Short mmCIF file of C-alpha atoms and ligand atoms in Angstrom, two decimals:
data_model
loop_
_atom_site.label_atom_id
_atom_site.label_comp_id
_atom_site.label_asym_id
_atom_site.label_seq_id
_atom_site.Cartn_x
_atom_site.Cartn_y
_atom_site.Cartn_z
CA MET O 19 157.94 168.14 131.30
CA LYS O 20 158.84 170.40 128.41
CA VAL O 21 156.97 170.42 125.09
CA ILE O 22 158.73 171.56 121.92
CA VAL O 23 156.52 172.30 118.90
CA THR O 24 158.30 172.32 115.54
CA GLU O 25 157.25 173.33 112.03
CA ASN O 26 157.01 169.74 110.79
CA TYR O 27 158.11 166.17 111.48
CA ASP O 28 161.41 166.61 109.67
CA ALA O 29 162.17 169.60 111.90
CA SER O 30 161.27 167.49 114.98
CA CYS O 31 163.73 164.83 113.86
CA ALA O 32 166.40 167.48 113.27
CA VAL O 33 165.90 168.91 116.78
CA VAL O 34 166.28 165.47 118.36
CA ALA O 35 169.27 164.48 116.20
CA GLU O 36 170.95 167.73 117.26
CA MET O 37 170.23 166.99 120.94
CA ILE O 38 171.89 163.59 120.56
CA ARG O 39 174.81 165.05 118.58
CA ASP O 40 175.39 167.74 121.22
CA LEU O 41 175.25 165.21 124.04
CA VAL O 42 177.78 162.92 122.33
CA LYS O 43 180.05 165.90 121.64
CA SER O 44 179.96 167.04 125.27
CA LYS O 45 180.21 163.49 126.67
CA PRO O 46 181.88 161.18 124.12
CA ALA O 47 181.45 158.08 126.31
CA CYS O 48 177.79 158.73 127.00
CA LYS O 49 175.06 156.11 127.22
CA LEU O 50 172.04 156.34 124.93
CA GLY O 51 168.74 154.55 125.35
CA LEU O 52 167.40 153.92 121.84
CA ALA O 53 164.00 153.18 120.35
CA THR O 54 162.58 151.47 117.27
CA GLY O 55 159.38 151.99 115.29
CA GLY O 56 158.87 154.21 112.26
CA THR O 57 159.17 157.53 114.11
CA PRO O 58 162.91 157.56 114.93
CA VAL O 59 164.09 156.41 111.48
CA PRO O 60 164.73 159.95 110.11
CA ILE O 61 166.50 160.84 113.38
CA TYR O 62 168.89 157.94 112.80
CA LYS O 63 169.34 159.02 109.16
CA LYS O 64 170.38 162.47 110.32
CA LEU O 65 172.81 161.01 112.87
CA ILE O 66 174.36 158.88 110.10
CA GLU O 67 174.83 162.02 107.96
CA MET O 68 176.35 163.91 110.90
CA ASN O 69 178.71 161.01 111.59
CA LYS O 70 179.78 160.79 107.95
CA ALA O 71 180.32 164.56 107.90
CA GLY O 72 182.63 164.21 110.91
CA GLU O 73 180.30 166.20 113.18
CA VAL O 74 179.88 163.46 115.75
CA ASP O 75 181.97 160.50 116.87
CA PHE O 76 180.19 157.41 118.27
CA SER O 77 183.33 155.38 118.95
CA GLN O 78 182.94 155.54 122.74
CA VAL O 79 179.14 155.59 122.96
CA HIS O 80 177.20 152.76 124.62
CA THR O 81 173.57 152.06 123.74
CA VAL O 82 170.75 150.00 125.22
CA ASN O 83 167.50 149.45 123.33
CA LEU O 84 164.07 149.58 124.89
CA ASP O 85 162.71 146.27 123.73
CA GLU O 86 162.71 143.23 121.45
CA TYR O 87 160.10 140.81 120.15
CA CYS O 88 160.03 137.33 121.67
CA GLY O 89 160.50 134.41 119.30
CA ILE O 90 162.39 135.98 116.42
CA PRO O 91 166.20 135.99 116.18
CA GLY O 92 168.33 139.12 115.69
CA THR O 93 168.90 138.08 112.09
CA HIS O 94 165.14 138.31 111.31
CA ASP O 95 164.38 141.44 109.32
CA GLN O 96 161.65 142.48 111.77
CA SER O 97 163.73 142.00 114.92
CA TYR O 98 164.72 145.18 116.68
CA ARG O 99 168.38 144.11 116.61
CA TYR O 100 168.17 143.95 112.80
CA PHE O 101 166.33 147.30 112.76
CA MET O 102 169.05 149.01 114.81
CA ASP O 103 171.87 147.50 112.77
CA THR O 104 170.38 148.43 109.41
CA ASN O 105 168.95 151.84 110.38
CA LEU O 106 171.88 153.07 112.45
CA PHE O 107 174.71 150.93 113.80
CA ASP O 108 175.97 149.57 110.44
CA HIS O 109 176.39 153.13 109.17
CA ILE O 110 178.15 154.90 112.04
CA ASN O 111 181.47 154.38 113.81
CA ILE O 112 179.97 152.73 116.89
CA ASP O 113 181.54 149.59 118.34
CA LYS O 114 178.74 146.99 118.00
CA ALA O 115 180.02 145.35 121.19
CA ASN O 116 178.85 148.52 122.97
CA THR O 117 175.29 148.18 121.66
CA PHE O 118 172.71 146.09 123.46
CA VAL O 119 169.37 144.84 122.18
CA ALA O 120 167.74 142.10 124.27
CA ASN O 121 167.92 138.62 122.81
CA GLY O 122 164.47 137.55 121.61
CA MET O 123 165.32 133.86 121.53
CA GLY O 124 165.89 131.19 124.20
CA ASP O 125 165.04 131.85 127.84
CA PHE O 126 162.91 135.03 127.72
CA GLU O 127 162.96 135.56 131.51
CA ALA O 128 166.76 135.33 131.56
CA ASN O 129 166.92 137.73 128.61
CA ALA O 130 164.70 140.22 130.46
CA ALA O 131 167.00 139.95 133.49
CA GLU O 132 169.97 140.64 131.22
CA LEU O 133 168.21 143.74 129.85
CA GLU O 134 167.48 144.91 133.39
CA ALA O 135 171.19 144.63 134.27
CA LYS O 136 172.20 146.54 131.11
CA VAL O 137 169.89 149.45 131.99
CA ARG O 138 172.11 150.32 134.94
CA GLU O 139 175.49 148.90 133.85
CA GLY O 140 178.02 151.75 133.87
CA GLY O 141 175.26 154.12 135.07
CA VAL O 142 171.85 155.01 133.71
CA ALA O 143 171.28 156.43 130.21
CA ASP O 144 172.18 160.07 129.67
CA LEU O 145 169.34 160.29 127.18
CA GLN O 146 166.48 157.90 126.49
CA LEU O 147 164.80 158.30 123.11
CA LEU O 148 161.13 157.30 122.92
CA GLY O 149 158.34 156.92 120.41
CA ILE O 150 154.77 156.37 121.55
CA GLY O 151 152.18 153.75 120.64
CA ASN O 152 148.71 154.74 119.46
CA ASN O 153 147.38 153.65 122.85
CA GLY O 154 150.10 155.54 124.73
CA HIS O 155 152.40 152.56 125.17
CA ILE O 156 156.05 153.28 125.81
CA ALA O 157 158.55 150.66 124.60
CA PHE O 158 156.19 147.67 125.03
CA ASN O 159 154.67 148.79 128.33
CA GLU O 160 151.06 148.36 127.34
CA ALA O 161 148.05 150.31 128.60
CA SER O 162 146.66 148.27 131.49
CA ASP O 163 145.38 148.56 135.07
CA HIS O 164 148.97 148.24 136.22
CA LEU O 165 152.49 148.84 134.91
CA ILE O 166 155.72 147.05 135.76
CA SER O 167 158.81 148.99 136.83
CA VAL O 168 161.56 146.60 135.69
CA ALA O 169 162.40 144.71 132.50
CA HIS O 170 159.85 141.98 131.83
CA ILE O 171 157.88 140.01 129.25
CA GLU O 172 154.81 141.79 127.98
CA THR O 173 151.83 140.32 126.11
CA LEU O 174 151.07 142.71 123.27
CA THR O 175 147.59 144.21 122.95
CA GLU O 176 145.44 143.85 119.85
CA SER O 177 146.01 147.59 119.16
CA THR O 178 149.80 147.18 119.14
CA ILE O 179 149.70 144.00 117.05
CA ASN O 180 147.46 145.76 114.51
CA ALA O 181 149.71 148.84 114.42
CA ASN O 182 152.88 146.78 113.95
CA ALA O 183 151.33 144.38 111.41
CA ARG O 184 152.33 146.83 108.65
CA PHE O 185 155.93 145.71 109.07
CA PHE O 186 155.14 142.00 108.65
CA GLU O 187 153.83 139.98 105.71
CA LYS O 188 150.66 139.14 107.58
CA LYS O 189 149.18 140.00 110.97
CA GLU O 190 149.64 136.41 112.21
CA ASP O 191 153.40 136.85 111.85
CA VAL O 192 153.54 139.64 114.46
CA PRO O 193 154.96 138.19 117.69
CA THR O 194 152.46 138.31 120.54
CA LYS O 195 155.05 138.81 123.28
CA ALA O 196 158.03 141.07 123.76
CA ILE O 197 160.83 141.76 126.23
CA THR O 198 160.70 145.39 127.34
CA MET O 199 162.33 147.79 129.75
CA GLY O 200 159.91 148.60 132.57
CA MET O 201 158.61 152.11 133.24
CA GLY O 202 161.05 152.51 136.14
CA ASP O 203 163.95 151.68 133.82
CA ILE O 204 162.79 154.29 131.32
CA LEU O 205 162.22 157.00 133.92
CA ALA O 206 165.67 156.30 135.42
CA ALA O 207 167.32 157.97 132.40
CA LYS O 208 168.74 161.44 133.08
CA CYS O 209 166.79 162.89 130.18
CA VAL O 210 163.84 161.38 128.31
CA VAL O 211 162.96 162.61 124.81
CA LEU O 212 159.68 161.48 123.24
CA VAL O 213 158.94 162.19 119.57
CA ALA O 214 155.51 161.86 118.02
CA THR O 215 153.82 162.72 114.75
CA GLY O 216 150.59 161.86 112.94
CA THR O 217 146.90 161.75 113.70
CA ALA O 218 147.01 158.21 115.12
CA LYS O 219 148.91 159.63 118.11
CA VAL O 220 146.34 162.34 118.96
CA PRO O 221 144.56 160.56 121.87
CA ALA O 222 147.85 159.43 123.45
CA ILE O 223 149.51 162.85 123.11
CA LYS O 224 146.38 164.59 124.42
CA GLY O 225 146.67 162.53 127.59
CA LEU O 226 150.37 163.28 127.81
CA ILE O 227 150.43 167.05 127.37
CA MET O 228 146.93 168.46 127.89
CA ASP O 229 146.33 167.71 131.58
CA ASN O 230 148.07 166.70 134.81
CA VAL O 231 146.60 163.22 135.08
CA ILE O 232 148.86 160.16 135.33
CA THR O 233 147.17 156.91 134.35
CA THR O 234 148.40 153.40 133.63
CA GLN O 235 145.84 153.37 130.79
CA ASN O 236 148.20 155.75 128.99
CA PRO O 237 151.70 154.70 130.07
CA SER O 238 153.27 157.79 128.49
CA THR O 239 151.66 159.93 131.21
CA MET O 240 154.28 158.59 133.64
CA LEU O 241 156.69 161.00 131.94
CA LYS O 242 154.91 163.80 133.81
CA MET O 243 156.85 162.66 136.89
CA HIS O 244 160.24 163.11 135.21
CA GLU O 245 162.16 166.35 135.88
CA ASN O 246 163.83 166.30 132.49
CA ALA O 247 161.30 164.89 130.03
CA ILE O 248 160.97 166.57 126.63
CA VAL O 249 158.12 165.93 124.19
CA VAL O 250 158.81 166.93 120.59
CA ILE O 251 155.78 167.25 118.30
CA ASP O 252 155.09 169.07 115.06
CA LYS O 253 152.62 171.94 114.65
CA GLU O 254 150.08 169.68 112.95
CA LEU O 255 149.93 167.32 115.92
CA ALA O 256 149.98 170.22 118.41
CA ASP O 257 146.99 171.79 116.61
CA ALA O 258 145.17 168.44 116.45
CA VAL O 259 145.39 168.00 120.24
CA GLY O 260 144.63 171.70 120.86
CA TYR O 261 148.01 172.44 122.44
CA LYS O 262 149.04 176.12 122.62
CA ALA O 263 152.70 176.80 123.39
C1 GLP L 330 156.51 149.81 118.85
C2 GLP L 330 157.73 150.07 119.74
C3 GLP L 330 157.63 151.40 120.48
C4 GLP L 330 157.25 152.50 119.50
C5 GLP L 330 155.91 152.19 118.90
C6 GLP L 330 155.42 153.27 117.94
O1 GLP L 330 155.45 149.24 119.52
N1 GLP L 330 157.90 149.03 120.71
O2 GLP L 330 158.88 151.68 121.09
O3 GLP L 330 157.22 153.74 120.16
O4 GLP L 330 156.03 150.96 118.17
O5 GLP L 330 155.96 153.09 116.68
P1 GLP L 330 155.85 154.08 115.48
O6 GLP L 330 156.92 155.11 115.70
O7 GLP L 330 156.12 153.25 114.27
O8 GLP L 330 154.50 154.70 115.50
#
């Protein structure tokens, strides 16, 4: 696992956007695993600017998203399909037919099986982008005494519901279940890039980069087993966890 420490969060987002741009330039028909949450938003903004400036062409790119809430349709403004459309896909020259976000409505088990198939369709992701939950969760793989390798339905923890309540009108509106890629799906990607910023992420990032322990109580620690995992944090977060490059 490699750790990159940048000057600030904006610089972290620039580094990651450049990684994605360079990958797409070297492999125009690449496959990207994408993430939601607040953290990747500026990365997507930078990719939109690069696309508009003619620096990167997404016309042959395929994408698969990590997860989706159960019980809200893709038209709902808090669904991850809506998030991806409005924060990225609607503004770049990607073919929407080549983008996949699990369906959060209907038969959840069948939708998880569909996600599982998409993870490997046409080969695994060349790059999987990740954020991290305050409790170390990756996608919606929650801290627990066990983790699941394949796509499945996850019951969200109180910590995750509280953290994501800021996006909804009231806490009761936050879905309690989600469809998520499993940890095996995520680690199958050729390269995994995790971005984190902010004091809320200190305990999770400490567990990820400050020792060699792998624990299901901090799902992000599974990244320690990946040959090509990159963690991008800013100086402020590095200092807060006591990391020295
Ligand atoms: C959600 C998503 C995760 C994301 C996490 C952190 O729970 N399922 O993929 O990493 O939120 O989000 P944020 O970047 O807003 O802190």
